[in-house]
Amino acid sequence: MEHLLTHAEQPAAAHPAWRVSRTWPHGIRYTLPGAWVALLFACLAFTPSLLPRSGPFQGFVSGVSAAMGYGLGCLGAWLWREFADRPARAPRRRAWQAFAVTACVAMLVSLLLGWHWQHRLRELMGMPSPGRAGYLVAPFVAAIVFVLLVAAGRGLRVMTRALARGLAKYMGPRAARAMSGLAVVVLTALVASGVLWNGLIRSADRTLEVQDRMTDEGVVAPRTALRSGGPGSMIPWESLGREGRNFIGRGPSVQELSRFHGTAVQEPIRAYAGFDSAKDAEGRAALAVDDLERAGGFDRAYLLVVTTTGSGWVVPEAVDAFEYITRGDSAIVAMQYSHLWSWLSVLVDQERARESGRALFDEVYERWSRRPPGQRPKLLVFGESLGSYGGESAFSGERDLANRTDGVLFVGPPNFNTLYRLFTDHRDPGSPEVEPIYRNGRIVRFSRRPGSDIPPSDAPWGGSRVLYLIHPSDPIIWWSPRLLVQRPDWLREPRGEDVLGQMVWIPFVTFWQVTADLPLGMEVPAGHGHVYTAEHVDGWVALLRPEGWSADQTARLRNLLLTR
């Protein structure tokens, strides 16, 4: 933000009356108003967020937060001087001394409280507590990050001043400063969001595309015609991508399914089209469904349409649980639309996820509809993370979900999901955002503990059910730009069971904290953050209501998925 402040910090030689900064060794200068707000933001960044952090990562978060605070402090001081039409007053030496003492005490208290909160948060999630020694590096990392970011901001300020000098030949000095500041802000935004950001995304996509050609150890092409890439398949094994080959090459065997049920079962069908299998989403969807139909997928009792995450990942616990519960009398179809990691796809791949989810479901539904009603499999939909966003895109609302499917399971939905936001924002009065109730749960329900409670438990649930599985500590669910300036309901209401009550909303800071939680979502134990495993079993049991299925089988399958 400091590049916005053309005259927040002027050189003392040119404007001696404006001297509001402190010169540190090697000529590094900071303004006192900016320093106070930077200190405040750095300390606030030690307050608990959704997920545990290591000492170095906490330092990074605090350093970025401090740089944000410094920019806001400088901006506030500059605006005050501009509106008051008065120069800045030079702070006395004692003012900087008071700041230094306050900073040492505040950072020490913040560090101790931060470690205490991190310890409690790890206890909630069953994680080992971090050592105090490792956490002590946080202030040093924060200082380094802060200095680097402020230096980058000053580089932009140099550009602003140079432009202002040029514009001053044609207009007044204040107008020149305003125009130059605006021009640099716009240019920076264009570079960051356009050239720089898109370049980074393209670079990541190319890097991950190379990884997509790899095959994990132990994964081999199938010998069965019931899977894509196998004998008679229309889709080459090499075109499936890394995650597609994992999906096709793994999963429970007929022997494992039979052993679990103690009786003969069918071999499940799996169809998949990789990013390189066809040139666009519609082509991949048509090819995947062609291969599904070739393998006899429409002749099974259950047909599951999966929208993958960005990298093409199909959640193994979800599909494996589905095949165990359906006794193998099932078919699953999915396709890839990107190479990016899931948490990055959430930020940049929304359009491709929507296009892919709609194309695949529409292709399946069209062919499913052609069959006589008595010869159609039960049609279900699954999506996790960005996959739930893509899965939602094929539907207009709860009635459409119920009318065109026999059940839907969405897991860890991003906050920007259209239907998720619709159901949550219009939830029944008195129900919390962390586990909302929509229209008394007649079709759509939410649960954070599907094995014990899917509220409202005392209300009837329709024949075609839609279930969202959520974790209170999942940053994917709660991340939103609105966190910058708006307190969300989930931080007004009682916190979830794995979120500390000390987590509060702080303008700007909370947004940055939850943003920093995104890459940590998969680094916590199952049942927390963005790690969903055994919950899939309970979700499928609630949706499918398999005949003869027992609570003992649910417990055995949960344990099987957690311990393998």
Coordinates of C-alpha atoms in Angstrom, one line a residue:
M1 CA 0.0 0.0 0.0
E2 CA 2.9 2.3 0.5
H3 CA 3.1 3.1 -3.2
L4 CA -0.2 5.0 -2.8
L5 CA 1.5 7.5 -0.6
T6 CA 3.5 9.8 -2.9
H7 CA 4.3 12.2 -0.1
A8 CA 3.8 10.1 3.0
E9 CA 7.5 10.0 3.4
Q10 CA 9.5 12.9 1.8
P11 CA 13.3 13.1 2.0
A12 CA 14.3 15.2 4.9
A13 CA 16.7 17.3 2.8
A14 CA 14.0 18.5 0.5
H15 CA 11.3 18.9 3.1
P16 CA 12.8 19.4 6.5
A17 CA 9.5 20.4 8.1
W18 CA 7.9 17.1 7.0
R19 CA 10.4 14.9 8.7
V20 CA 8.3 12.3 10.4
S21 CA 10.6 9.3 10.0
R22 CA 13.3 7.6 11.9
T23 CA 16.6 6.8 10.2
W24 CA 17.9 3.4 11.0
P25 CA 21.4 2.0 10.2
H26 CA 22.3 1.9 6.5
G27 CA 19.8 4.7 5.7
I28 CA 16.6 2.7 6.2
R29 CA 13.8 5.1 7.1
Y30 CA 10.3 4.5 8.6
T31 CA 7.5 6.8 9.5
L32 CA 6.2 6.7 13.1
P33 CA 2.5 6.5 12.1
G34 CA 3.2 3.7 9.8
A35 CA 5.4 1.9 12.4
W36 CA 2.6 2.0 15.0
V37 CA 0.0 0.5 12.7
A38 CA 2.6 -2.1 11.4
L39 CA 3.2 -3.1 15.0
L40 CA -0.5 -3.4 15.7
F41 CA -1.0 -5.6 12.6
A42 CA 2.0 -7.7 13.3
C43 CA 0.7 -8.5 16.8
L44 CA -2.8 -9.2 15.6
A45 CA -1.5 -11.7 13.1
F46 CA -0.5 -13.9 16.1
T47 CA -4.1 -14.3 17.0
P48 CA -5.5 -17.8 16.2
S49 CA -6.8 -18.6 12.7
L50 CA -8.3 -21.9 11.4
L51 CA -5.2 -24.1 11.2
P52 CA -1.9 -24.5 13.2
R53 CA 1.2 -22.9 11.8
S54 CA 4.9 -23.4 12.3
G55 CA 7.1 -20.7 13.7
P56 CA 8.7 -19.7 10.3
F57 CA 5.3 -19.6 8.6
Q58 CA 3.8 -17.6 11.5
G59 CA 6.7 -15.1 10.9
F60 CA 5.8 -14.9 7.3
V61 CA 2.2 -14.2 8.0
S62 CA 3.1 -11.6 10.6
G63 CA 5.6 -9.9 8.3
V64 CA 3.0 -9.5 5.5
S65 CA 0.5 -8.3 8.0
A66 CA 2.9 -5.7 9.3
A67 CA 3.7 -4.5 5.8
M68 CA -0.1 -4.1 5.2
G69 CA -0.4 -2.1 8.5
Y70 CA 2.6 0.1 7.6
G71 CA 1.0 1.0 4.3
L72 CA -2.3 1.8 5.9
G73 CA -0.7 3.8 8.6
C74 CA 1.2 5.9 6.1
L75 CA -1.9 6.3 4.0
G76 CA -3.9 7.4 6.9
A77 CA -1.3 10.0 8.0
W78 CA -1.0 11.3 4.5
L79 CA -4.8 11.7 4.0
W80 CA -5.1 13.5 7.4
R81 CA -2.4 16.0 6.3
E82 CA -4.0 16.5 2.9
F83 CA -7.5 17.2 4.3
A84 CA -6.1 19.3 7.2
D85 CA -3.8 21.2 4.8
R86 CA -1.0 21.0 7.2
P87 CA 2.5 19.6 7.2
A88 CA 3.5 16.7 9.4
R89 CA 5.0 17.4 12.8
A90 CA 8.4 15.9 13.4
P91 CA 8.1 13.3 16.3
R92 CA 10.3 13.8 19.3
R93 CA 13.1 11.4 20.1
R94 CA 11.1 10.2 23.0
A95 CA 8.2 9.2 20.7
W96 CA 10.5 6.7 19.0
Q97 CA 11.9 5.5 22.3
A98 CA 8.3 4.9 23.5
F99 CA 7.6 3.0 20.3
A100 CA 10.7 0.8 20.7
V101 CA 9.8 -0.1 24.3
T102 CA 6.1 -0.8 23.4
A103 CA 7.1 -2.8 20.4
C104 CA 9.4 -5.1 22.4
V105 CA 6.8 -5.7 25.1
A106 CA 3.9 -6.1 22.6
M107 CA 5.9 -8.6 20.4
L108 CA 6.9 -10.6 23.5
V109 CA 3.3 -10.8 24.7
S110 CA 2.0 -11.6 21.2
L111 CA 4.7 -14.3 20.8
L112 CA 3.7 -16.0 24.1
L113 CA 0.0 -15.8 23.4
G114 CA 0.5 -17.0 19.9
W115 CA 2.4 -20.0 21.0
H116 CA -0.3 -20.8 23.6
W117 CA -3.0 -20.6 21.0
Q118 CA -1.1 -22.7 18.5
H119 CA -0.6 -25.3 21.3
R120 CA -4.4 -25.4 22.0
L121 CA -5.3 -25.5 18.3
R122 CA -3.0 -28.5 17.8
E123 CA -4.6 -30.2 20.8
L124 CA -8.0 -29.7 19.2
M125 CA -6.8 -31.5 16.1
G126 CA -4.7 -34.2 17.8
M127 CA -1.4 -32.8 16.5
P128 CA 1.9 -32.7 18.4
S129 CA 2.6 -29.3 20.0
P130 CA 5.4 -27.2 18.4
G131 CA 8.5 -26.6 20.5
R132 CA 8.9 -23.1 21.9
A133 CA 12.4 -22.8 20.4
G134 CA 11.0 -23.3 16.9
Y135 CA 8.3 -20.7 17.4
L136 CA 10.9 -18.1 18.6
V137 CA 12.1 -17.6 15.0
A138 CA 8.7 -16.0 14.1
P139 CA 9.7 -12.4 15.0
F140 CA 12.9 -12.6 13.0
V141 CA 11.2 -14.0 9.9
A142 CA 8.5 -11.3 10.3
A143 CA 11.1 -8.5 10.3
I144 CA 12.8 -9.8 7.2
V145 CA 9.6 -10.1 5.3
F146 CA 8.4 -6.7 6.5
V147 CA 11.7 -5.0 5.3
L148 CA 11.5 -6.6 1.9
L149 CA 7.9 -5.7 1.3
V150 CA 8.4 -2.1 2.4
A151 CA 11.4 -1.9 0.1
A152 CA 9.3 -3.2 -2.8
G153 CA 6.7 -0.5 -2.0
R154 CA 9.4 2.2 -2.0
G155 CA 10.5 1.1 -5.4
L156 CA 7.0 1.9 -6.6
R157 CA 7.1 5.2 -4.8
V158 CA 10.2 6.1 -6.7
M159 CA 8.3 5.5 -9.9
T160 CA 5.4 7.7 -8.6
R161 CA 7.7 10.6 -7.8
A162 CA 9.4 10.4 -11.2
L163 CA 6.1 10.5 -12.9
A164 CA 4.8 13.3 -10.7
R165 CA 7.8 15.5 -11.6
G166 CA 7.0 15.0 -15.3
L167 CA 3.3 15.8 -14.8
A168 CA 4.1 18.9 -12.7
K169 CA 5.2 20.6 -15.9
Y170 CA 1.5 20.5 -17.1
M171 CA -0.5 20.8 -13.9
G172 CA -0.3 21.8 -10.3
P173 CA 2.0 19.8 -7.9
R174 CA -0.9 18.3 -5.9
A175 CA -2.8 17.3 -9.0
A176 CA 0.5 15.8 -10.4
R177 CA 1.0 13.8 -7.2
A178 CA -2.6 12.5 -7.3
M179 CA -2.4 11.6 -11.0
S180 CA 1.0 9.9 -10.7
G181 CA -0.2 7.9 -7.7
L182 CA -3.3 6.7 -9.5
A183 CA -1.3 5.8 -12.6
V184 CA 1.2 3.7 -10.6
V185 CA -1.6 1.9 -8.7
V186 CA -3.5 1.1 -11.9
L187 CA -0.3 -0.1 -13.6
T188 CA 0.7 -2.2 -10.6
A189 CA -2.7 -3.8 -10.5
L190 CA -2.6 -4.6 -14.2
V191 CA 0.8 -6.1 -13.9
A192 CA 0.0 -8.1 -10.8
S193 CA -3.4 -9.4 -12.0
G194 CA -2.5 -9.6 -15.7
V195 CA 1.1 -10.0 -16.9
L196 CA 2.7 -11.1 -13.6
W197 CA -0.2 -13.2 -12.2
N198 CA -1.1 -14.9 -15.5
G199 CA 2.6 -15.5 -16.2
L200 CA 3.0 -17.3 -12.8
I201 CA -0.1 -19.4 -13.4
R202 CA 1.1 -20.4 -16.9
S203 CA 4.5 -21.3 -15.5
A204 CA 2.9 -23.4 -12.7
D205 CA 0.6 -25.0 -15.3
R206 CA 3.6 -25.9 -17.5
T207 CA 5.5 -27.3 -14.6
L208 CA 2.6 -29.4 -13.3
E209 CA 1.9 -30.5 -16.9
V210 CA 5.3 -32.2 -16.9
Q211 CA 4.4 -33.9 -13.6
D212 CA 1.1 -35.0 -15.1
R213 CA 3.0 -37.2 -17.5
M214 CA 4.5 -39.1 -14.6
T215 CA 3.0 -42.3 -13.2
D216 CA 3.1 -43.1 -9.5
E217 CA 4.9 -46.2 -8.4
G218 CA 2.8 -49.4 -8.4
V219 CA 0.2 -47.9 -10.8
V220 CA -0.1 -49.9 -14.0
A221 CA -2.5 -50.1 -16.9
P222 CA -5.6 -52.2 -16.2
R223 CA -6.0 -55.6 -17.7
T224 CA -9.8 -55.4 -17.6
A225 CA -12.1 -53.9 -20.2
L226 CA -14.1 -52.3 -17.5
R227 CA -11.7 -49.4 -17.1
S228 CA -10.5 -46.6 -19.3
G229 CA -7.0 -47.3 -20.7
G230 CA -7.6 -51.0 -20.6
P231 CA -8.3 -53.6 -23.4
G232 CA -10.9 -52.2 -25.8
S233 CA -10.9 -48.7 -24.3
M234 CA -11.3 -45.7 -26.5
I235 CA -9.0 -43.7 -24.3
P236 CA -5.2 -44.3 -24.3
W237 CA -3.6 -45.0 -20.9
E238 CA -1.0 -42.4 -21.6
S239 CA -3.5 -39.6 -22.1
L240 CA -5.2 -40.0 -18.7
G241 CA -2.8 -37.9 -16.7
R242 CA -1.1 -38.7 -13.4
E243 CA -4.3 -38.5 -11.3
G244 CA -6.4 -40.2 -13.9
R245 CA -4.0 -43.1 -14.0
N246 CA -4.1 -43.2 -10.2
F247 CA -7.9 -43.3 -10.3
I248 CA -8.1 -46.0 -13.0
G249 CA -5.1 -48.1 -11.7
R250 CA -6.2 -48.2 -8.0
G251 CA -9.4 -48.8 -6.0
P252 CA -10.8 -52.0 -4.4
S253 CA -10.4 -55.2 -6.3
V254 CA -13.2 -57.8 -6.6
Q255 CA -11.4 -59.9 -4.1
E256 CA -11.3 -57.1 -1.5
L257 CA -14.9 -56.2 -2.1
S258 CA -15.9 -59.9 -1.7
R259 CA -13.8 -60.2 1.4
F260 CA -15.5 -57.2 3.0
H261 CA -19.1 -58.4 2.2
G262 CA -18.4 -62.1 2.6
T263 CA -20.2 -62.9 -0.7
A264 CA -19.7 -62.6 -4.4
V265 CA -19.8 -59.0 -5.9
Q266 CA -19.3 -57.4 -9.2
E267 CA -16.2 -55.6 -10.5
P268 CA -16.8 -51.9 -10.5
I269 CA -16.5 -49.8 -13.7
R270 CA -14.3 -46.7 -13.9
A271 CA -14.2 -44.3 -16.9
Y272 CA -11.9 -41.3 -17.1
A273 CA -10.7 -38.8 -19.7
G274 CA -7.5 -36.8 -19.1
F275 CA -6.7 -33.3 -20.1
D276 CA -4.8 -34.6 -23.2
S277 CA -7.6 -37.1 -24.1
A278 CA -9.5 -34.5 -26.2
K279 CA -9.0 -30.8 -27.1
D280 CA -11.8 -29.3 -25.0
A281 CA -14.3 -29.9 -22.2
E282 CA -17.1 -31.1 -24.4
G283 CA -14.8 -33.4 -26.3
R284 CA -13.4 -34.9 -23.1
A285 CA -17.0 -35.3 -21.7
A286 CA -18.2 -37.1 -24.8
L287 CA -15.2 -39.4 -24.9
A288 CA -15.4 -40.3 -21.2
V289 CA -19.1 -41.1 -21.5
D290 CA -18.5 -43.1 -24.7
D291 CA -16.0 -45.2 -22.8
L292 CA -18.4 -45.5 -19.9
E293 CA -21.1 -46.8 -22.2
R294 CA -18.7 -49.2 -23.9
A295 CA -17.9 -50.7 -20.6
G296 CA -21.6 -51.2 -19.7
G297 CA -21.7 -48.4 -17.1
F298 CA -25.4 -47.6 -17.9
D299 CA -26.3 -51.2 -17.1
R300 CA -25.2 -51.0 -13.5
A301 CA -27.4 -50.3 -10.5
Y302 CA -25.6 -47.1 -9.6
L303 CA -23.9 -44.5 -11.8
L304 CA -21.7 -41.8 -10.2
V305 CA -20.7 -38.6 -12.0
V306 CA -17.6 -37.0 -10.4
T307 CA -16.3 -33.5 -11.0
T308 CA -12.6 -33.6 -10.1
T309 CA -10.3 -31.1 -8.4
G310 CA -8.0 -29.0 -10.6
S311 CA -5.3 -31.6 -11.0
G312 CA -7.8 -34.2 -12.1
W313 CA -7.7 -35.8 -8.6
V314 CA -10.6 -38.1 -7.7
V315 CA -10.9 -38.4 -4.0
P316 CA -10.0 -42.1 -3.4
E317 CA -11.9 -42.4 -0.1
A318 CA -15.1 -41.1 -1.7
V319 CA -15.1 -43.4 -4.7
D320 CA -13.8 -46.4 -2.8
A321 CA -16.5 -46.0 -0.2
F322 CA -19.1 -45.7 -2.9
E323 CA -17.9 -49.0 -4.5
Y324 CA -17.9 -50.8 -1.2
I325 CA -21.4 -49.7 -0.3
T326 CA -22.8 -50.5 -3.7
R327 CA -21.1 -54.0 -3.7
G328 CA -19.3 -53.1 -6.9
D329 CA -22.6 -52.9 -8.9
S330 CA -21.6 -49.4 -9.9
A331 CA -19.9 -47.2 -12.5
I332 CA -18.0 -44.0 -12.0
V333 CA -17.1 -41.4 -14.7
A334 CA -14.8 -38.4 -14.3
M335 CA -12.5 -36.1 -16.3
Q336 CA -9.6 -33.7 -15.9
Y337 CA -9.8 -30.0 -16.7
S338 CA -6.5 -28.6 -15.3
H339 CA -3.0 -29.4 -14.0
L340 CA -3.0 -27.0 -11.0
W341 CA -3.1 -27.9 -7.3
S342 CA -6.5 -27.9 -5.7
W343 CA -6.0 -24.8 -3.5
L344 CA -4.6 -22.8 -6.4
S345 CA -7.4 -24.0 -8.7
V346 CA -9.9 -22.6 -6.3
L347 CA -8.4 -19.1 -7.0
V348 CA -7.8 -19.3 -10.7
D349 CA -9.6 -22.2 -12.4
Q350 CA -13.2 -21.6 -11.5
E351 CA -14.4 -21.1 -15.1
R352 CA -12.8 -24.4 -16.3
A353 CA -14.3 -26.2 -13.3
R354 CA -17.8 -24.9 -14.1
E355 CA -17.5 -25.8 -17.8
S356 CA -16.2 -29.2 -17.1
G357 CA -18.8 -30.1 -14.5
R358 CA -21.7 -29.0 -16.7
A359 CA -20.4 -30.7 -19.8
L360 CA -19.9 -34.0 -18.1
F361 CA -23.2 -34.2 -16.3
D362 CA -25.1 -33.0 -19.3
E363 CA -23.5 -35.7 -21.5
V364 CA -24.3 -38.4 -18.9
Y365 CA -27.8 -37.1 -18.3
E366 CA -28.7 -37.0 -22.0
R367 CA -27.7 -40.6 -22.6
W368 CA -29.2 -41.7 -19.3
S369 CA -32.5 -40.1 -20.3
R370 CA -32.7 -42.0 -23.5
R371 CA -33.0 -45.3 -21.7
P372 CA -36.5 -46.6 -20.6
P373 CA -37.2 -45.6 -17.0
G374 CA -37.0 -49.2 -15.7
Q375 CA -33.5 -49.6 -17.2
R376 CA -31.8 -46.6 -15.8
P377 CA -29.2 -46.8 -13.0
K378 CA -29.6 -44.6 -10.0
L379 CA -27.8 -41.4 -10.9
L380 CA -25.6 -39.7 -8.3
V381 CA -23.2 -36.7 -8.3
F382 CA -20.1 -36.1 -6.3
G383 CA -17.7 -33.2 -6.0
E384 CA -15.1 -32.2 -3.4
S385 CA -13.5 -28.7 -3.1
L386 CA -13.5 -27.1 -6.5
G387 CA -15.2 -30.3 -7.8
S388 CA -18.3 -29.3 -5.8
Y389 CA -18.3 -25.9 -7.6
G390 CA -18.1 -27.7 -11.0
G391 CA -20.7 -30.2 -9.9
E392 CA -23.2 -27.5 -8.8
S393 CA -22.9 -25.7 -12.2
A394 CA -25.1 -28.2 -13.9
F395 CA -28.1 -27.4 -11.6
S396 CA -30.2 -24.3 -10.9
G397 CA -31.4 -25.1 -7.4
E398 CA -32.6 -27.7 -4.9
R399 CA -35.6 -28.8 -7.0
D400 CA -33.3 -29.3 -10.1
L401 CA -30.9 -31.3 -8.0
A402 CA -33.7 -33.5 -6.7
N403 CA -35.5 -33.9 -10.0
R404 CA -32.5 -34.9 -12.1
T405 CA -30.5 -37.0 -9.6
D406 CA -31.0 -39.7 -7.0
G407 CA -28.5 -38.2 -4.6
V408 CA -25.7 -35.6 -4.4
L409 CA -22.7 -35.5 -2.1
F410 CA -20.7 -32.2 -2.1
V411 CA -17.7 -32.0 0.3
G412 CA -15.7 -29.0 1.4
P413 CA -17.4 -26.5 -0.9
P414 CA -15.6 -23.2 -1.7
N415 CA -17.3 -20.1 -0.3
F416 CA -18.1 -18.8 -3.8
N417 CA -20.1 -21.9 -4.8
T418 CA -23.4 -20.5 -6.2
L419 CA -25.8 -23.0 -4.7
Y420 CA -23.9 -23.3 -1.5
R421 CA -24.1 -19.6 -1.0
L422 CA -27.8 -19.6 -1.9
F423 CA -28.6 -22.3 0.6
T424 CA -26.4 -20.8 3.3
D425 CA -27.5 -17.2 2.9
H426 CA -31.1 -18.1 3.0
R427 CA -30.9 -20.7 5.8
D428 CA -33.6 -21.0 8.4
P429 CA -33.6 -18.5 11.2
G430 CA -31.6 -19.7 14.2
S431 CA -29.4 -22.2 12.3
P432 CA -25.6 -21.3 12.3
E433 CA -23.6 -20.8 9.1
V434 CA -21.2 -23.5 10.2
E435 CA -24.0 -26.0 9.9
P436 CA -27.1 -24.3 8.3
I437 CA -30.6 -25.7 7.9
Y438 CA -32.2 -24.9 4.6
R439 CA -36.1 -25.1 4.3
N440 CA -36.2 -27.6 7.2
G441 CA -33.8 -30.0 5.4
R442 CA -36.5 -31.2 3.0
I443 CA -33.9 -31.9 0.2
V444 CA -30.6 -30.1 1.1
R445 CA -28.7 -30.8 4.3
F446 CA -25.4 -29.9 5.9
S447 CA -23.3 -31.8 8.4
R448 CA -20.0 -31.6 10.1
R449 CA -20.5 -34.9 11.9
P450 CA -22.4 -37.1 9.4
G451 CA -21.8 -40.2 11.4
S452 CA -23.7 -38.9 14.4
D453 CA -25.9 -36.0 13.2
I454 CA -27.3 -34.7 10.0
P455 CA -29.7 -31.9 11.2
P456 CA -32.6 -31.5 11.4
S457 CA -32.8 -35.1 12.6
D458 CA -36.5 -34.9 13.5
A459 CA -37.6 -33.7 10.1
P460 CA -38.4 -35.9 7.1
W461 CA -35.8 -36.1 4.3
G462 CA -37.0 -36.5 0.7
G463 CA -36.3 -39.5 -1.5
S464 CA -33.6 -37.7 -3.5
R465 CA -31.1 -36.2 -1.0
V466 CA -28.4 -33.6 -1.3
L467 CA -25.8 -33.5 1.4
Y468 CA -22.9 -31.1 2.0
L469 CA -20.1 -32.2 4.3
I470 CA -18.1 -29.4 6.0
H471 CA -15.4 -28.9 8.6
P472 CA -15.5 -25.8 10.8
S473 CA -11.7 -25.5 10.3
D474 CA -11.7 -25.8 6.5
P475 CA -10.3 -22.6 5.0
I476 CA -11.6 -23.4 1.5
I477 CA -15.2 -23.1 2.9
W478 CA -14.6 -19.7 4.6
W479 CA -12.2 -17.9 2.3
S480 CA -13.8 -14.9 0.7
P481 CA -12.7 -11.3 -0.3
R482 CA -15.6 -10.1 1.9
L483 CA -13.4 -11.0 4.9
L484 CA -11.4 -7.8 4.2
V485 CA -14.1 -5.5 5.5
Q486 CA -17.0 -7.6 6.6
R487 CA -17.4 -9.8 9.7
P488 CA -18.9 -13.2 8.6
D489 CA -21.7 -14.9 10.5
W490 CA -19.4 -17.9 11.4
L491 CA -17.3 -15.5 13.5
R492 CA -20.4 -14.0 15.1
E493 CA -21.9 -17.3 16.1
P494 CA -20.4 -20.0 18.3
R495 CA -17.3 -21.5 16.7
G496 CA -17.1 -25.1 15.5
E497 CA -15.6 -27.8 17.6
D498 CA -12.1 -27.5 16.1
V499 CA -11.9 -23.7 15.9
L500 CA -10.7 -21.7 18.9
G501 CA -13.2 -19.3 20.5
Q502 CA -10.4 -16.7 20.6
M503 CA -10.5 -16.5 16.8
V504 CA -12.1 -13.1 16.0
W505 CA -12.7 -11.0 12.9
I506 CA -10.1 -8.2 12.4
P507 CA -10.4 -6.0 9.2
F508 CA -7.8 -7.0 6.6
V509 CA -5.9 -9.2 9.1
T510 CA -8.5 -12.1 9.1
F511 CA -8.6 -12.1 5.3
W512 CA -4.9 -12.5 5.1
Q513 CA -4.8 -15.2 7.9
V514 CA -7.5 -17.3 6.2
T515 CA -5.7 -16.8 2.8
A516 CA -2.5 -18.1 4.5
D517 CA -4.5 -21.1 5.8
L518 CA -5.4 -22.3 2.2
P519 CA -2.1 -24.2 1.5
L520 CA -2.2 -25.7 5.0
G521 CA -5.7 -27.2 4.5
M522 CA -4.3 -30.7 3.7
E523 CA -1.5 -30.7 6.3
V524 CA -3.7 -31.6 9.3
P525 CA -5.2 -34.9 10.5
A526 CA -8.3 -36.4 8.9
G527 CA -11.5 -34.8 10.1
H528 CA -10.0 -31.3 10.2
G529 CA -9.2 -28.6 7.7
H530 CA -9.7 -29.8 4.1
V531 CA -9.0 -33.4 4.9
Y532 CA -12.1 -35.5 4.5
T533 CA -11.8 -39.3 4.7
A534 CA -14.2 -41.4 6.8
E535 CA -16.9 -38.8 6.4
H536 CA -17.5 -40.1 2.9
V537 CA -18.7 -43.4 4.3
D538 CA -21.4 -41.8 6.5
G539 CA -22.4 -39.5 3.6
W540 CA -22.9 -42.3 1.1
V541 CA -24.8 -44.4 3.6
A542 CA -27.2 -41.4 4.3
L543 CA -27.8 -40.9 0.6
L544 CA -27.9 -44.4 -0.7
R545 CA -29.7 -46.1 2.3
P546 CA -28.4 -49.5 1.1
E547 CA -30.6 -52.4 2.0
G548 CA -29.2 -54.7 4.7
W549 CA -26.4 -52.3 5.5
S550 CA -25.4 -52.3 9.2
A551 CA -23.7 -49.9 11.6
D552 CA -21.0 -52.5 12.0
Q553 CA -20.3 -52.3 8.3
T554 CA -20.1 -48.5 8.5
A555 CA -17.6 -48.7 11.3
R556 CA -15.5 -51.4 9.5
L557 CA -15.4 -49.4 6.3
R558 CA -14.5 -46.2 8.1
N559 CA -11.6 -47.9 9.8
L560 CA -10.5 -49.5 6.5
L561 CA -10.3 -46.1 4.8
L562 CA -8.5 -44.4 7.8
T563 CA -5.9 -47.1 8.3
R564 CA -4.9 -48.1 4.7

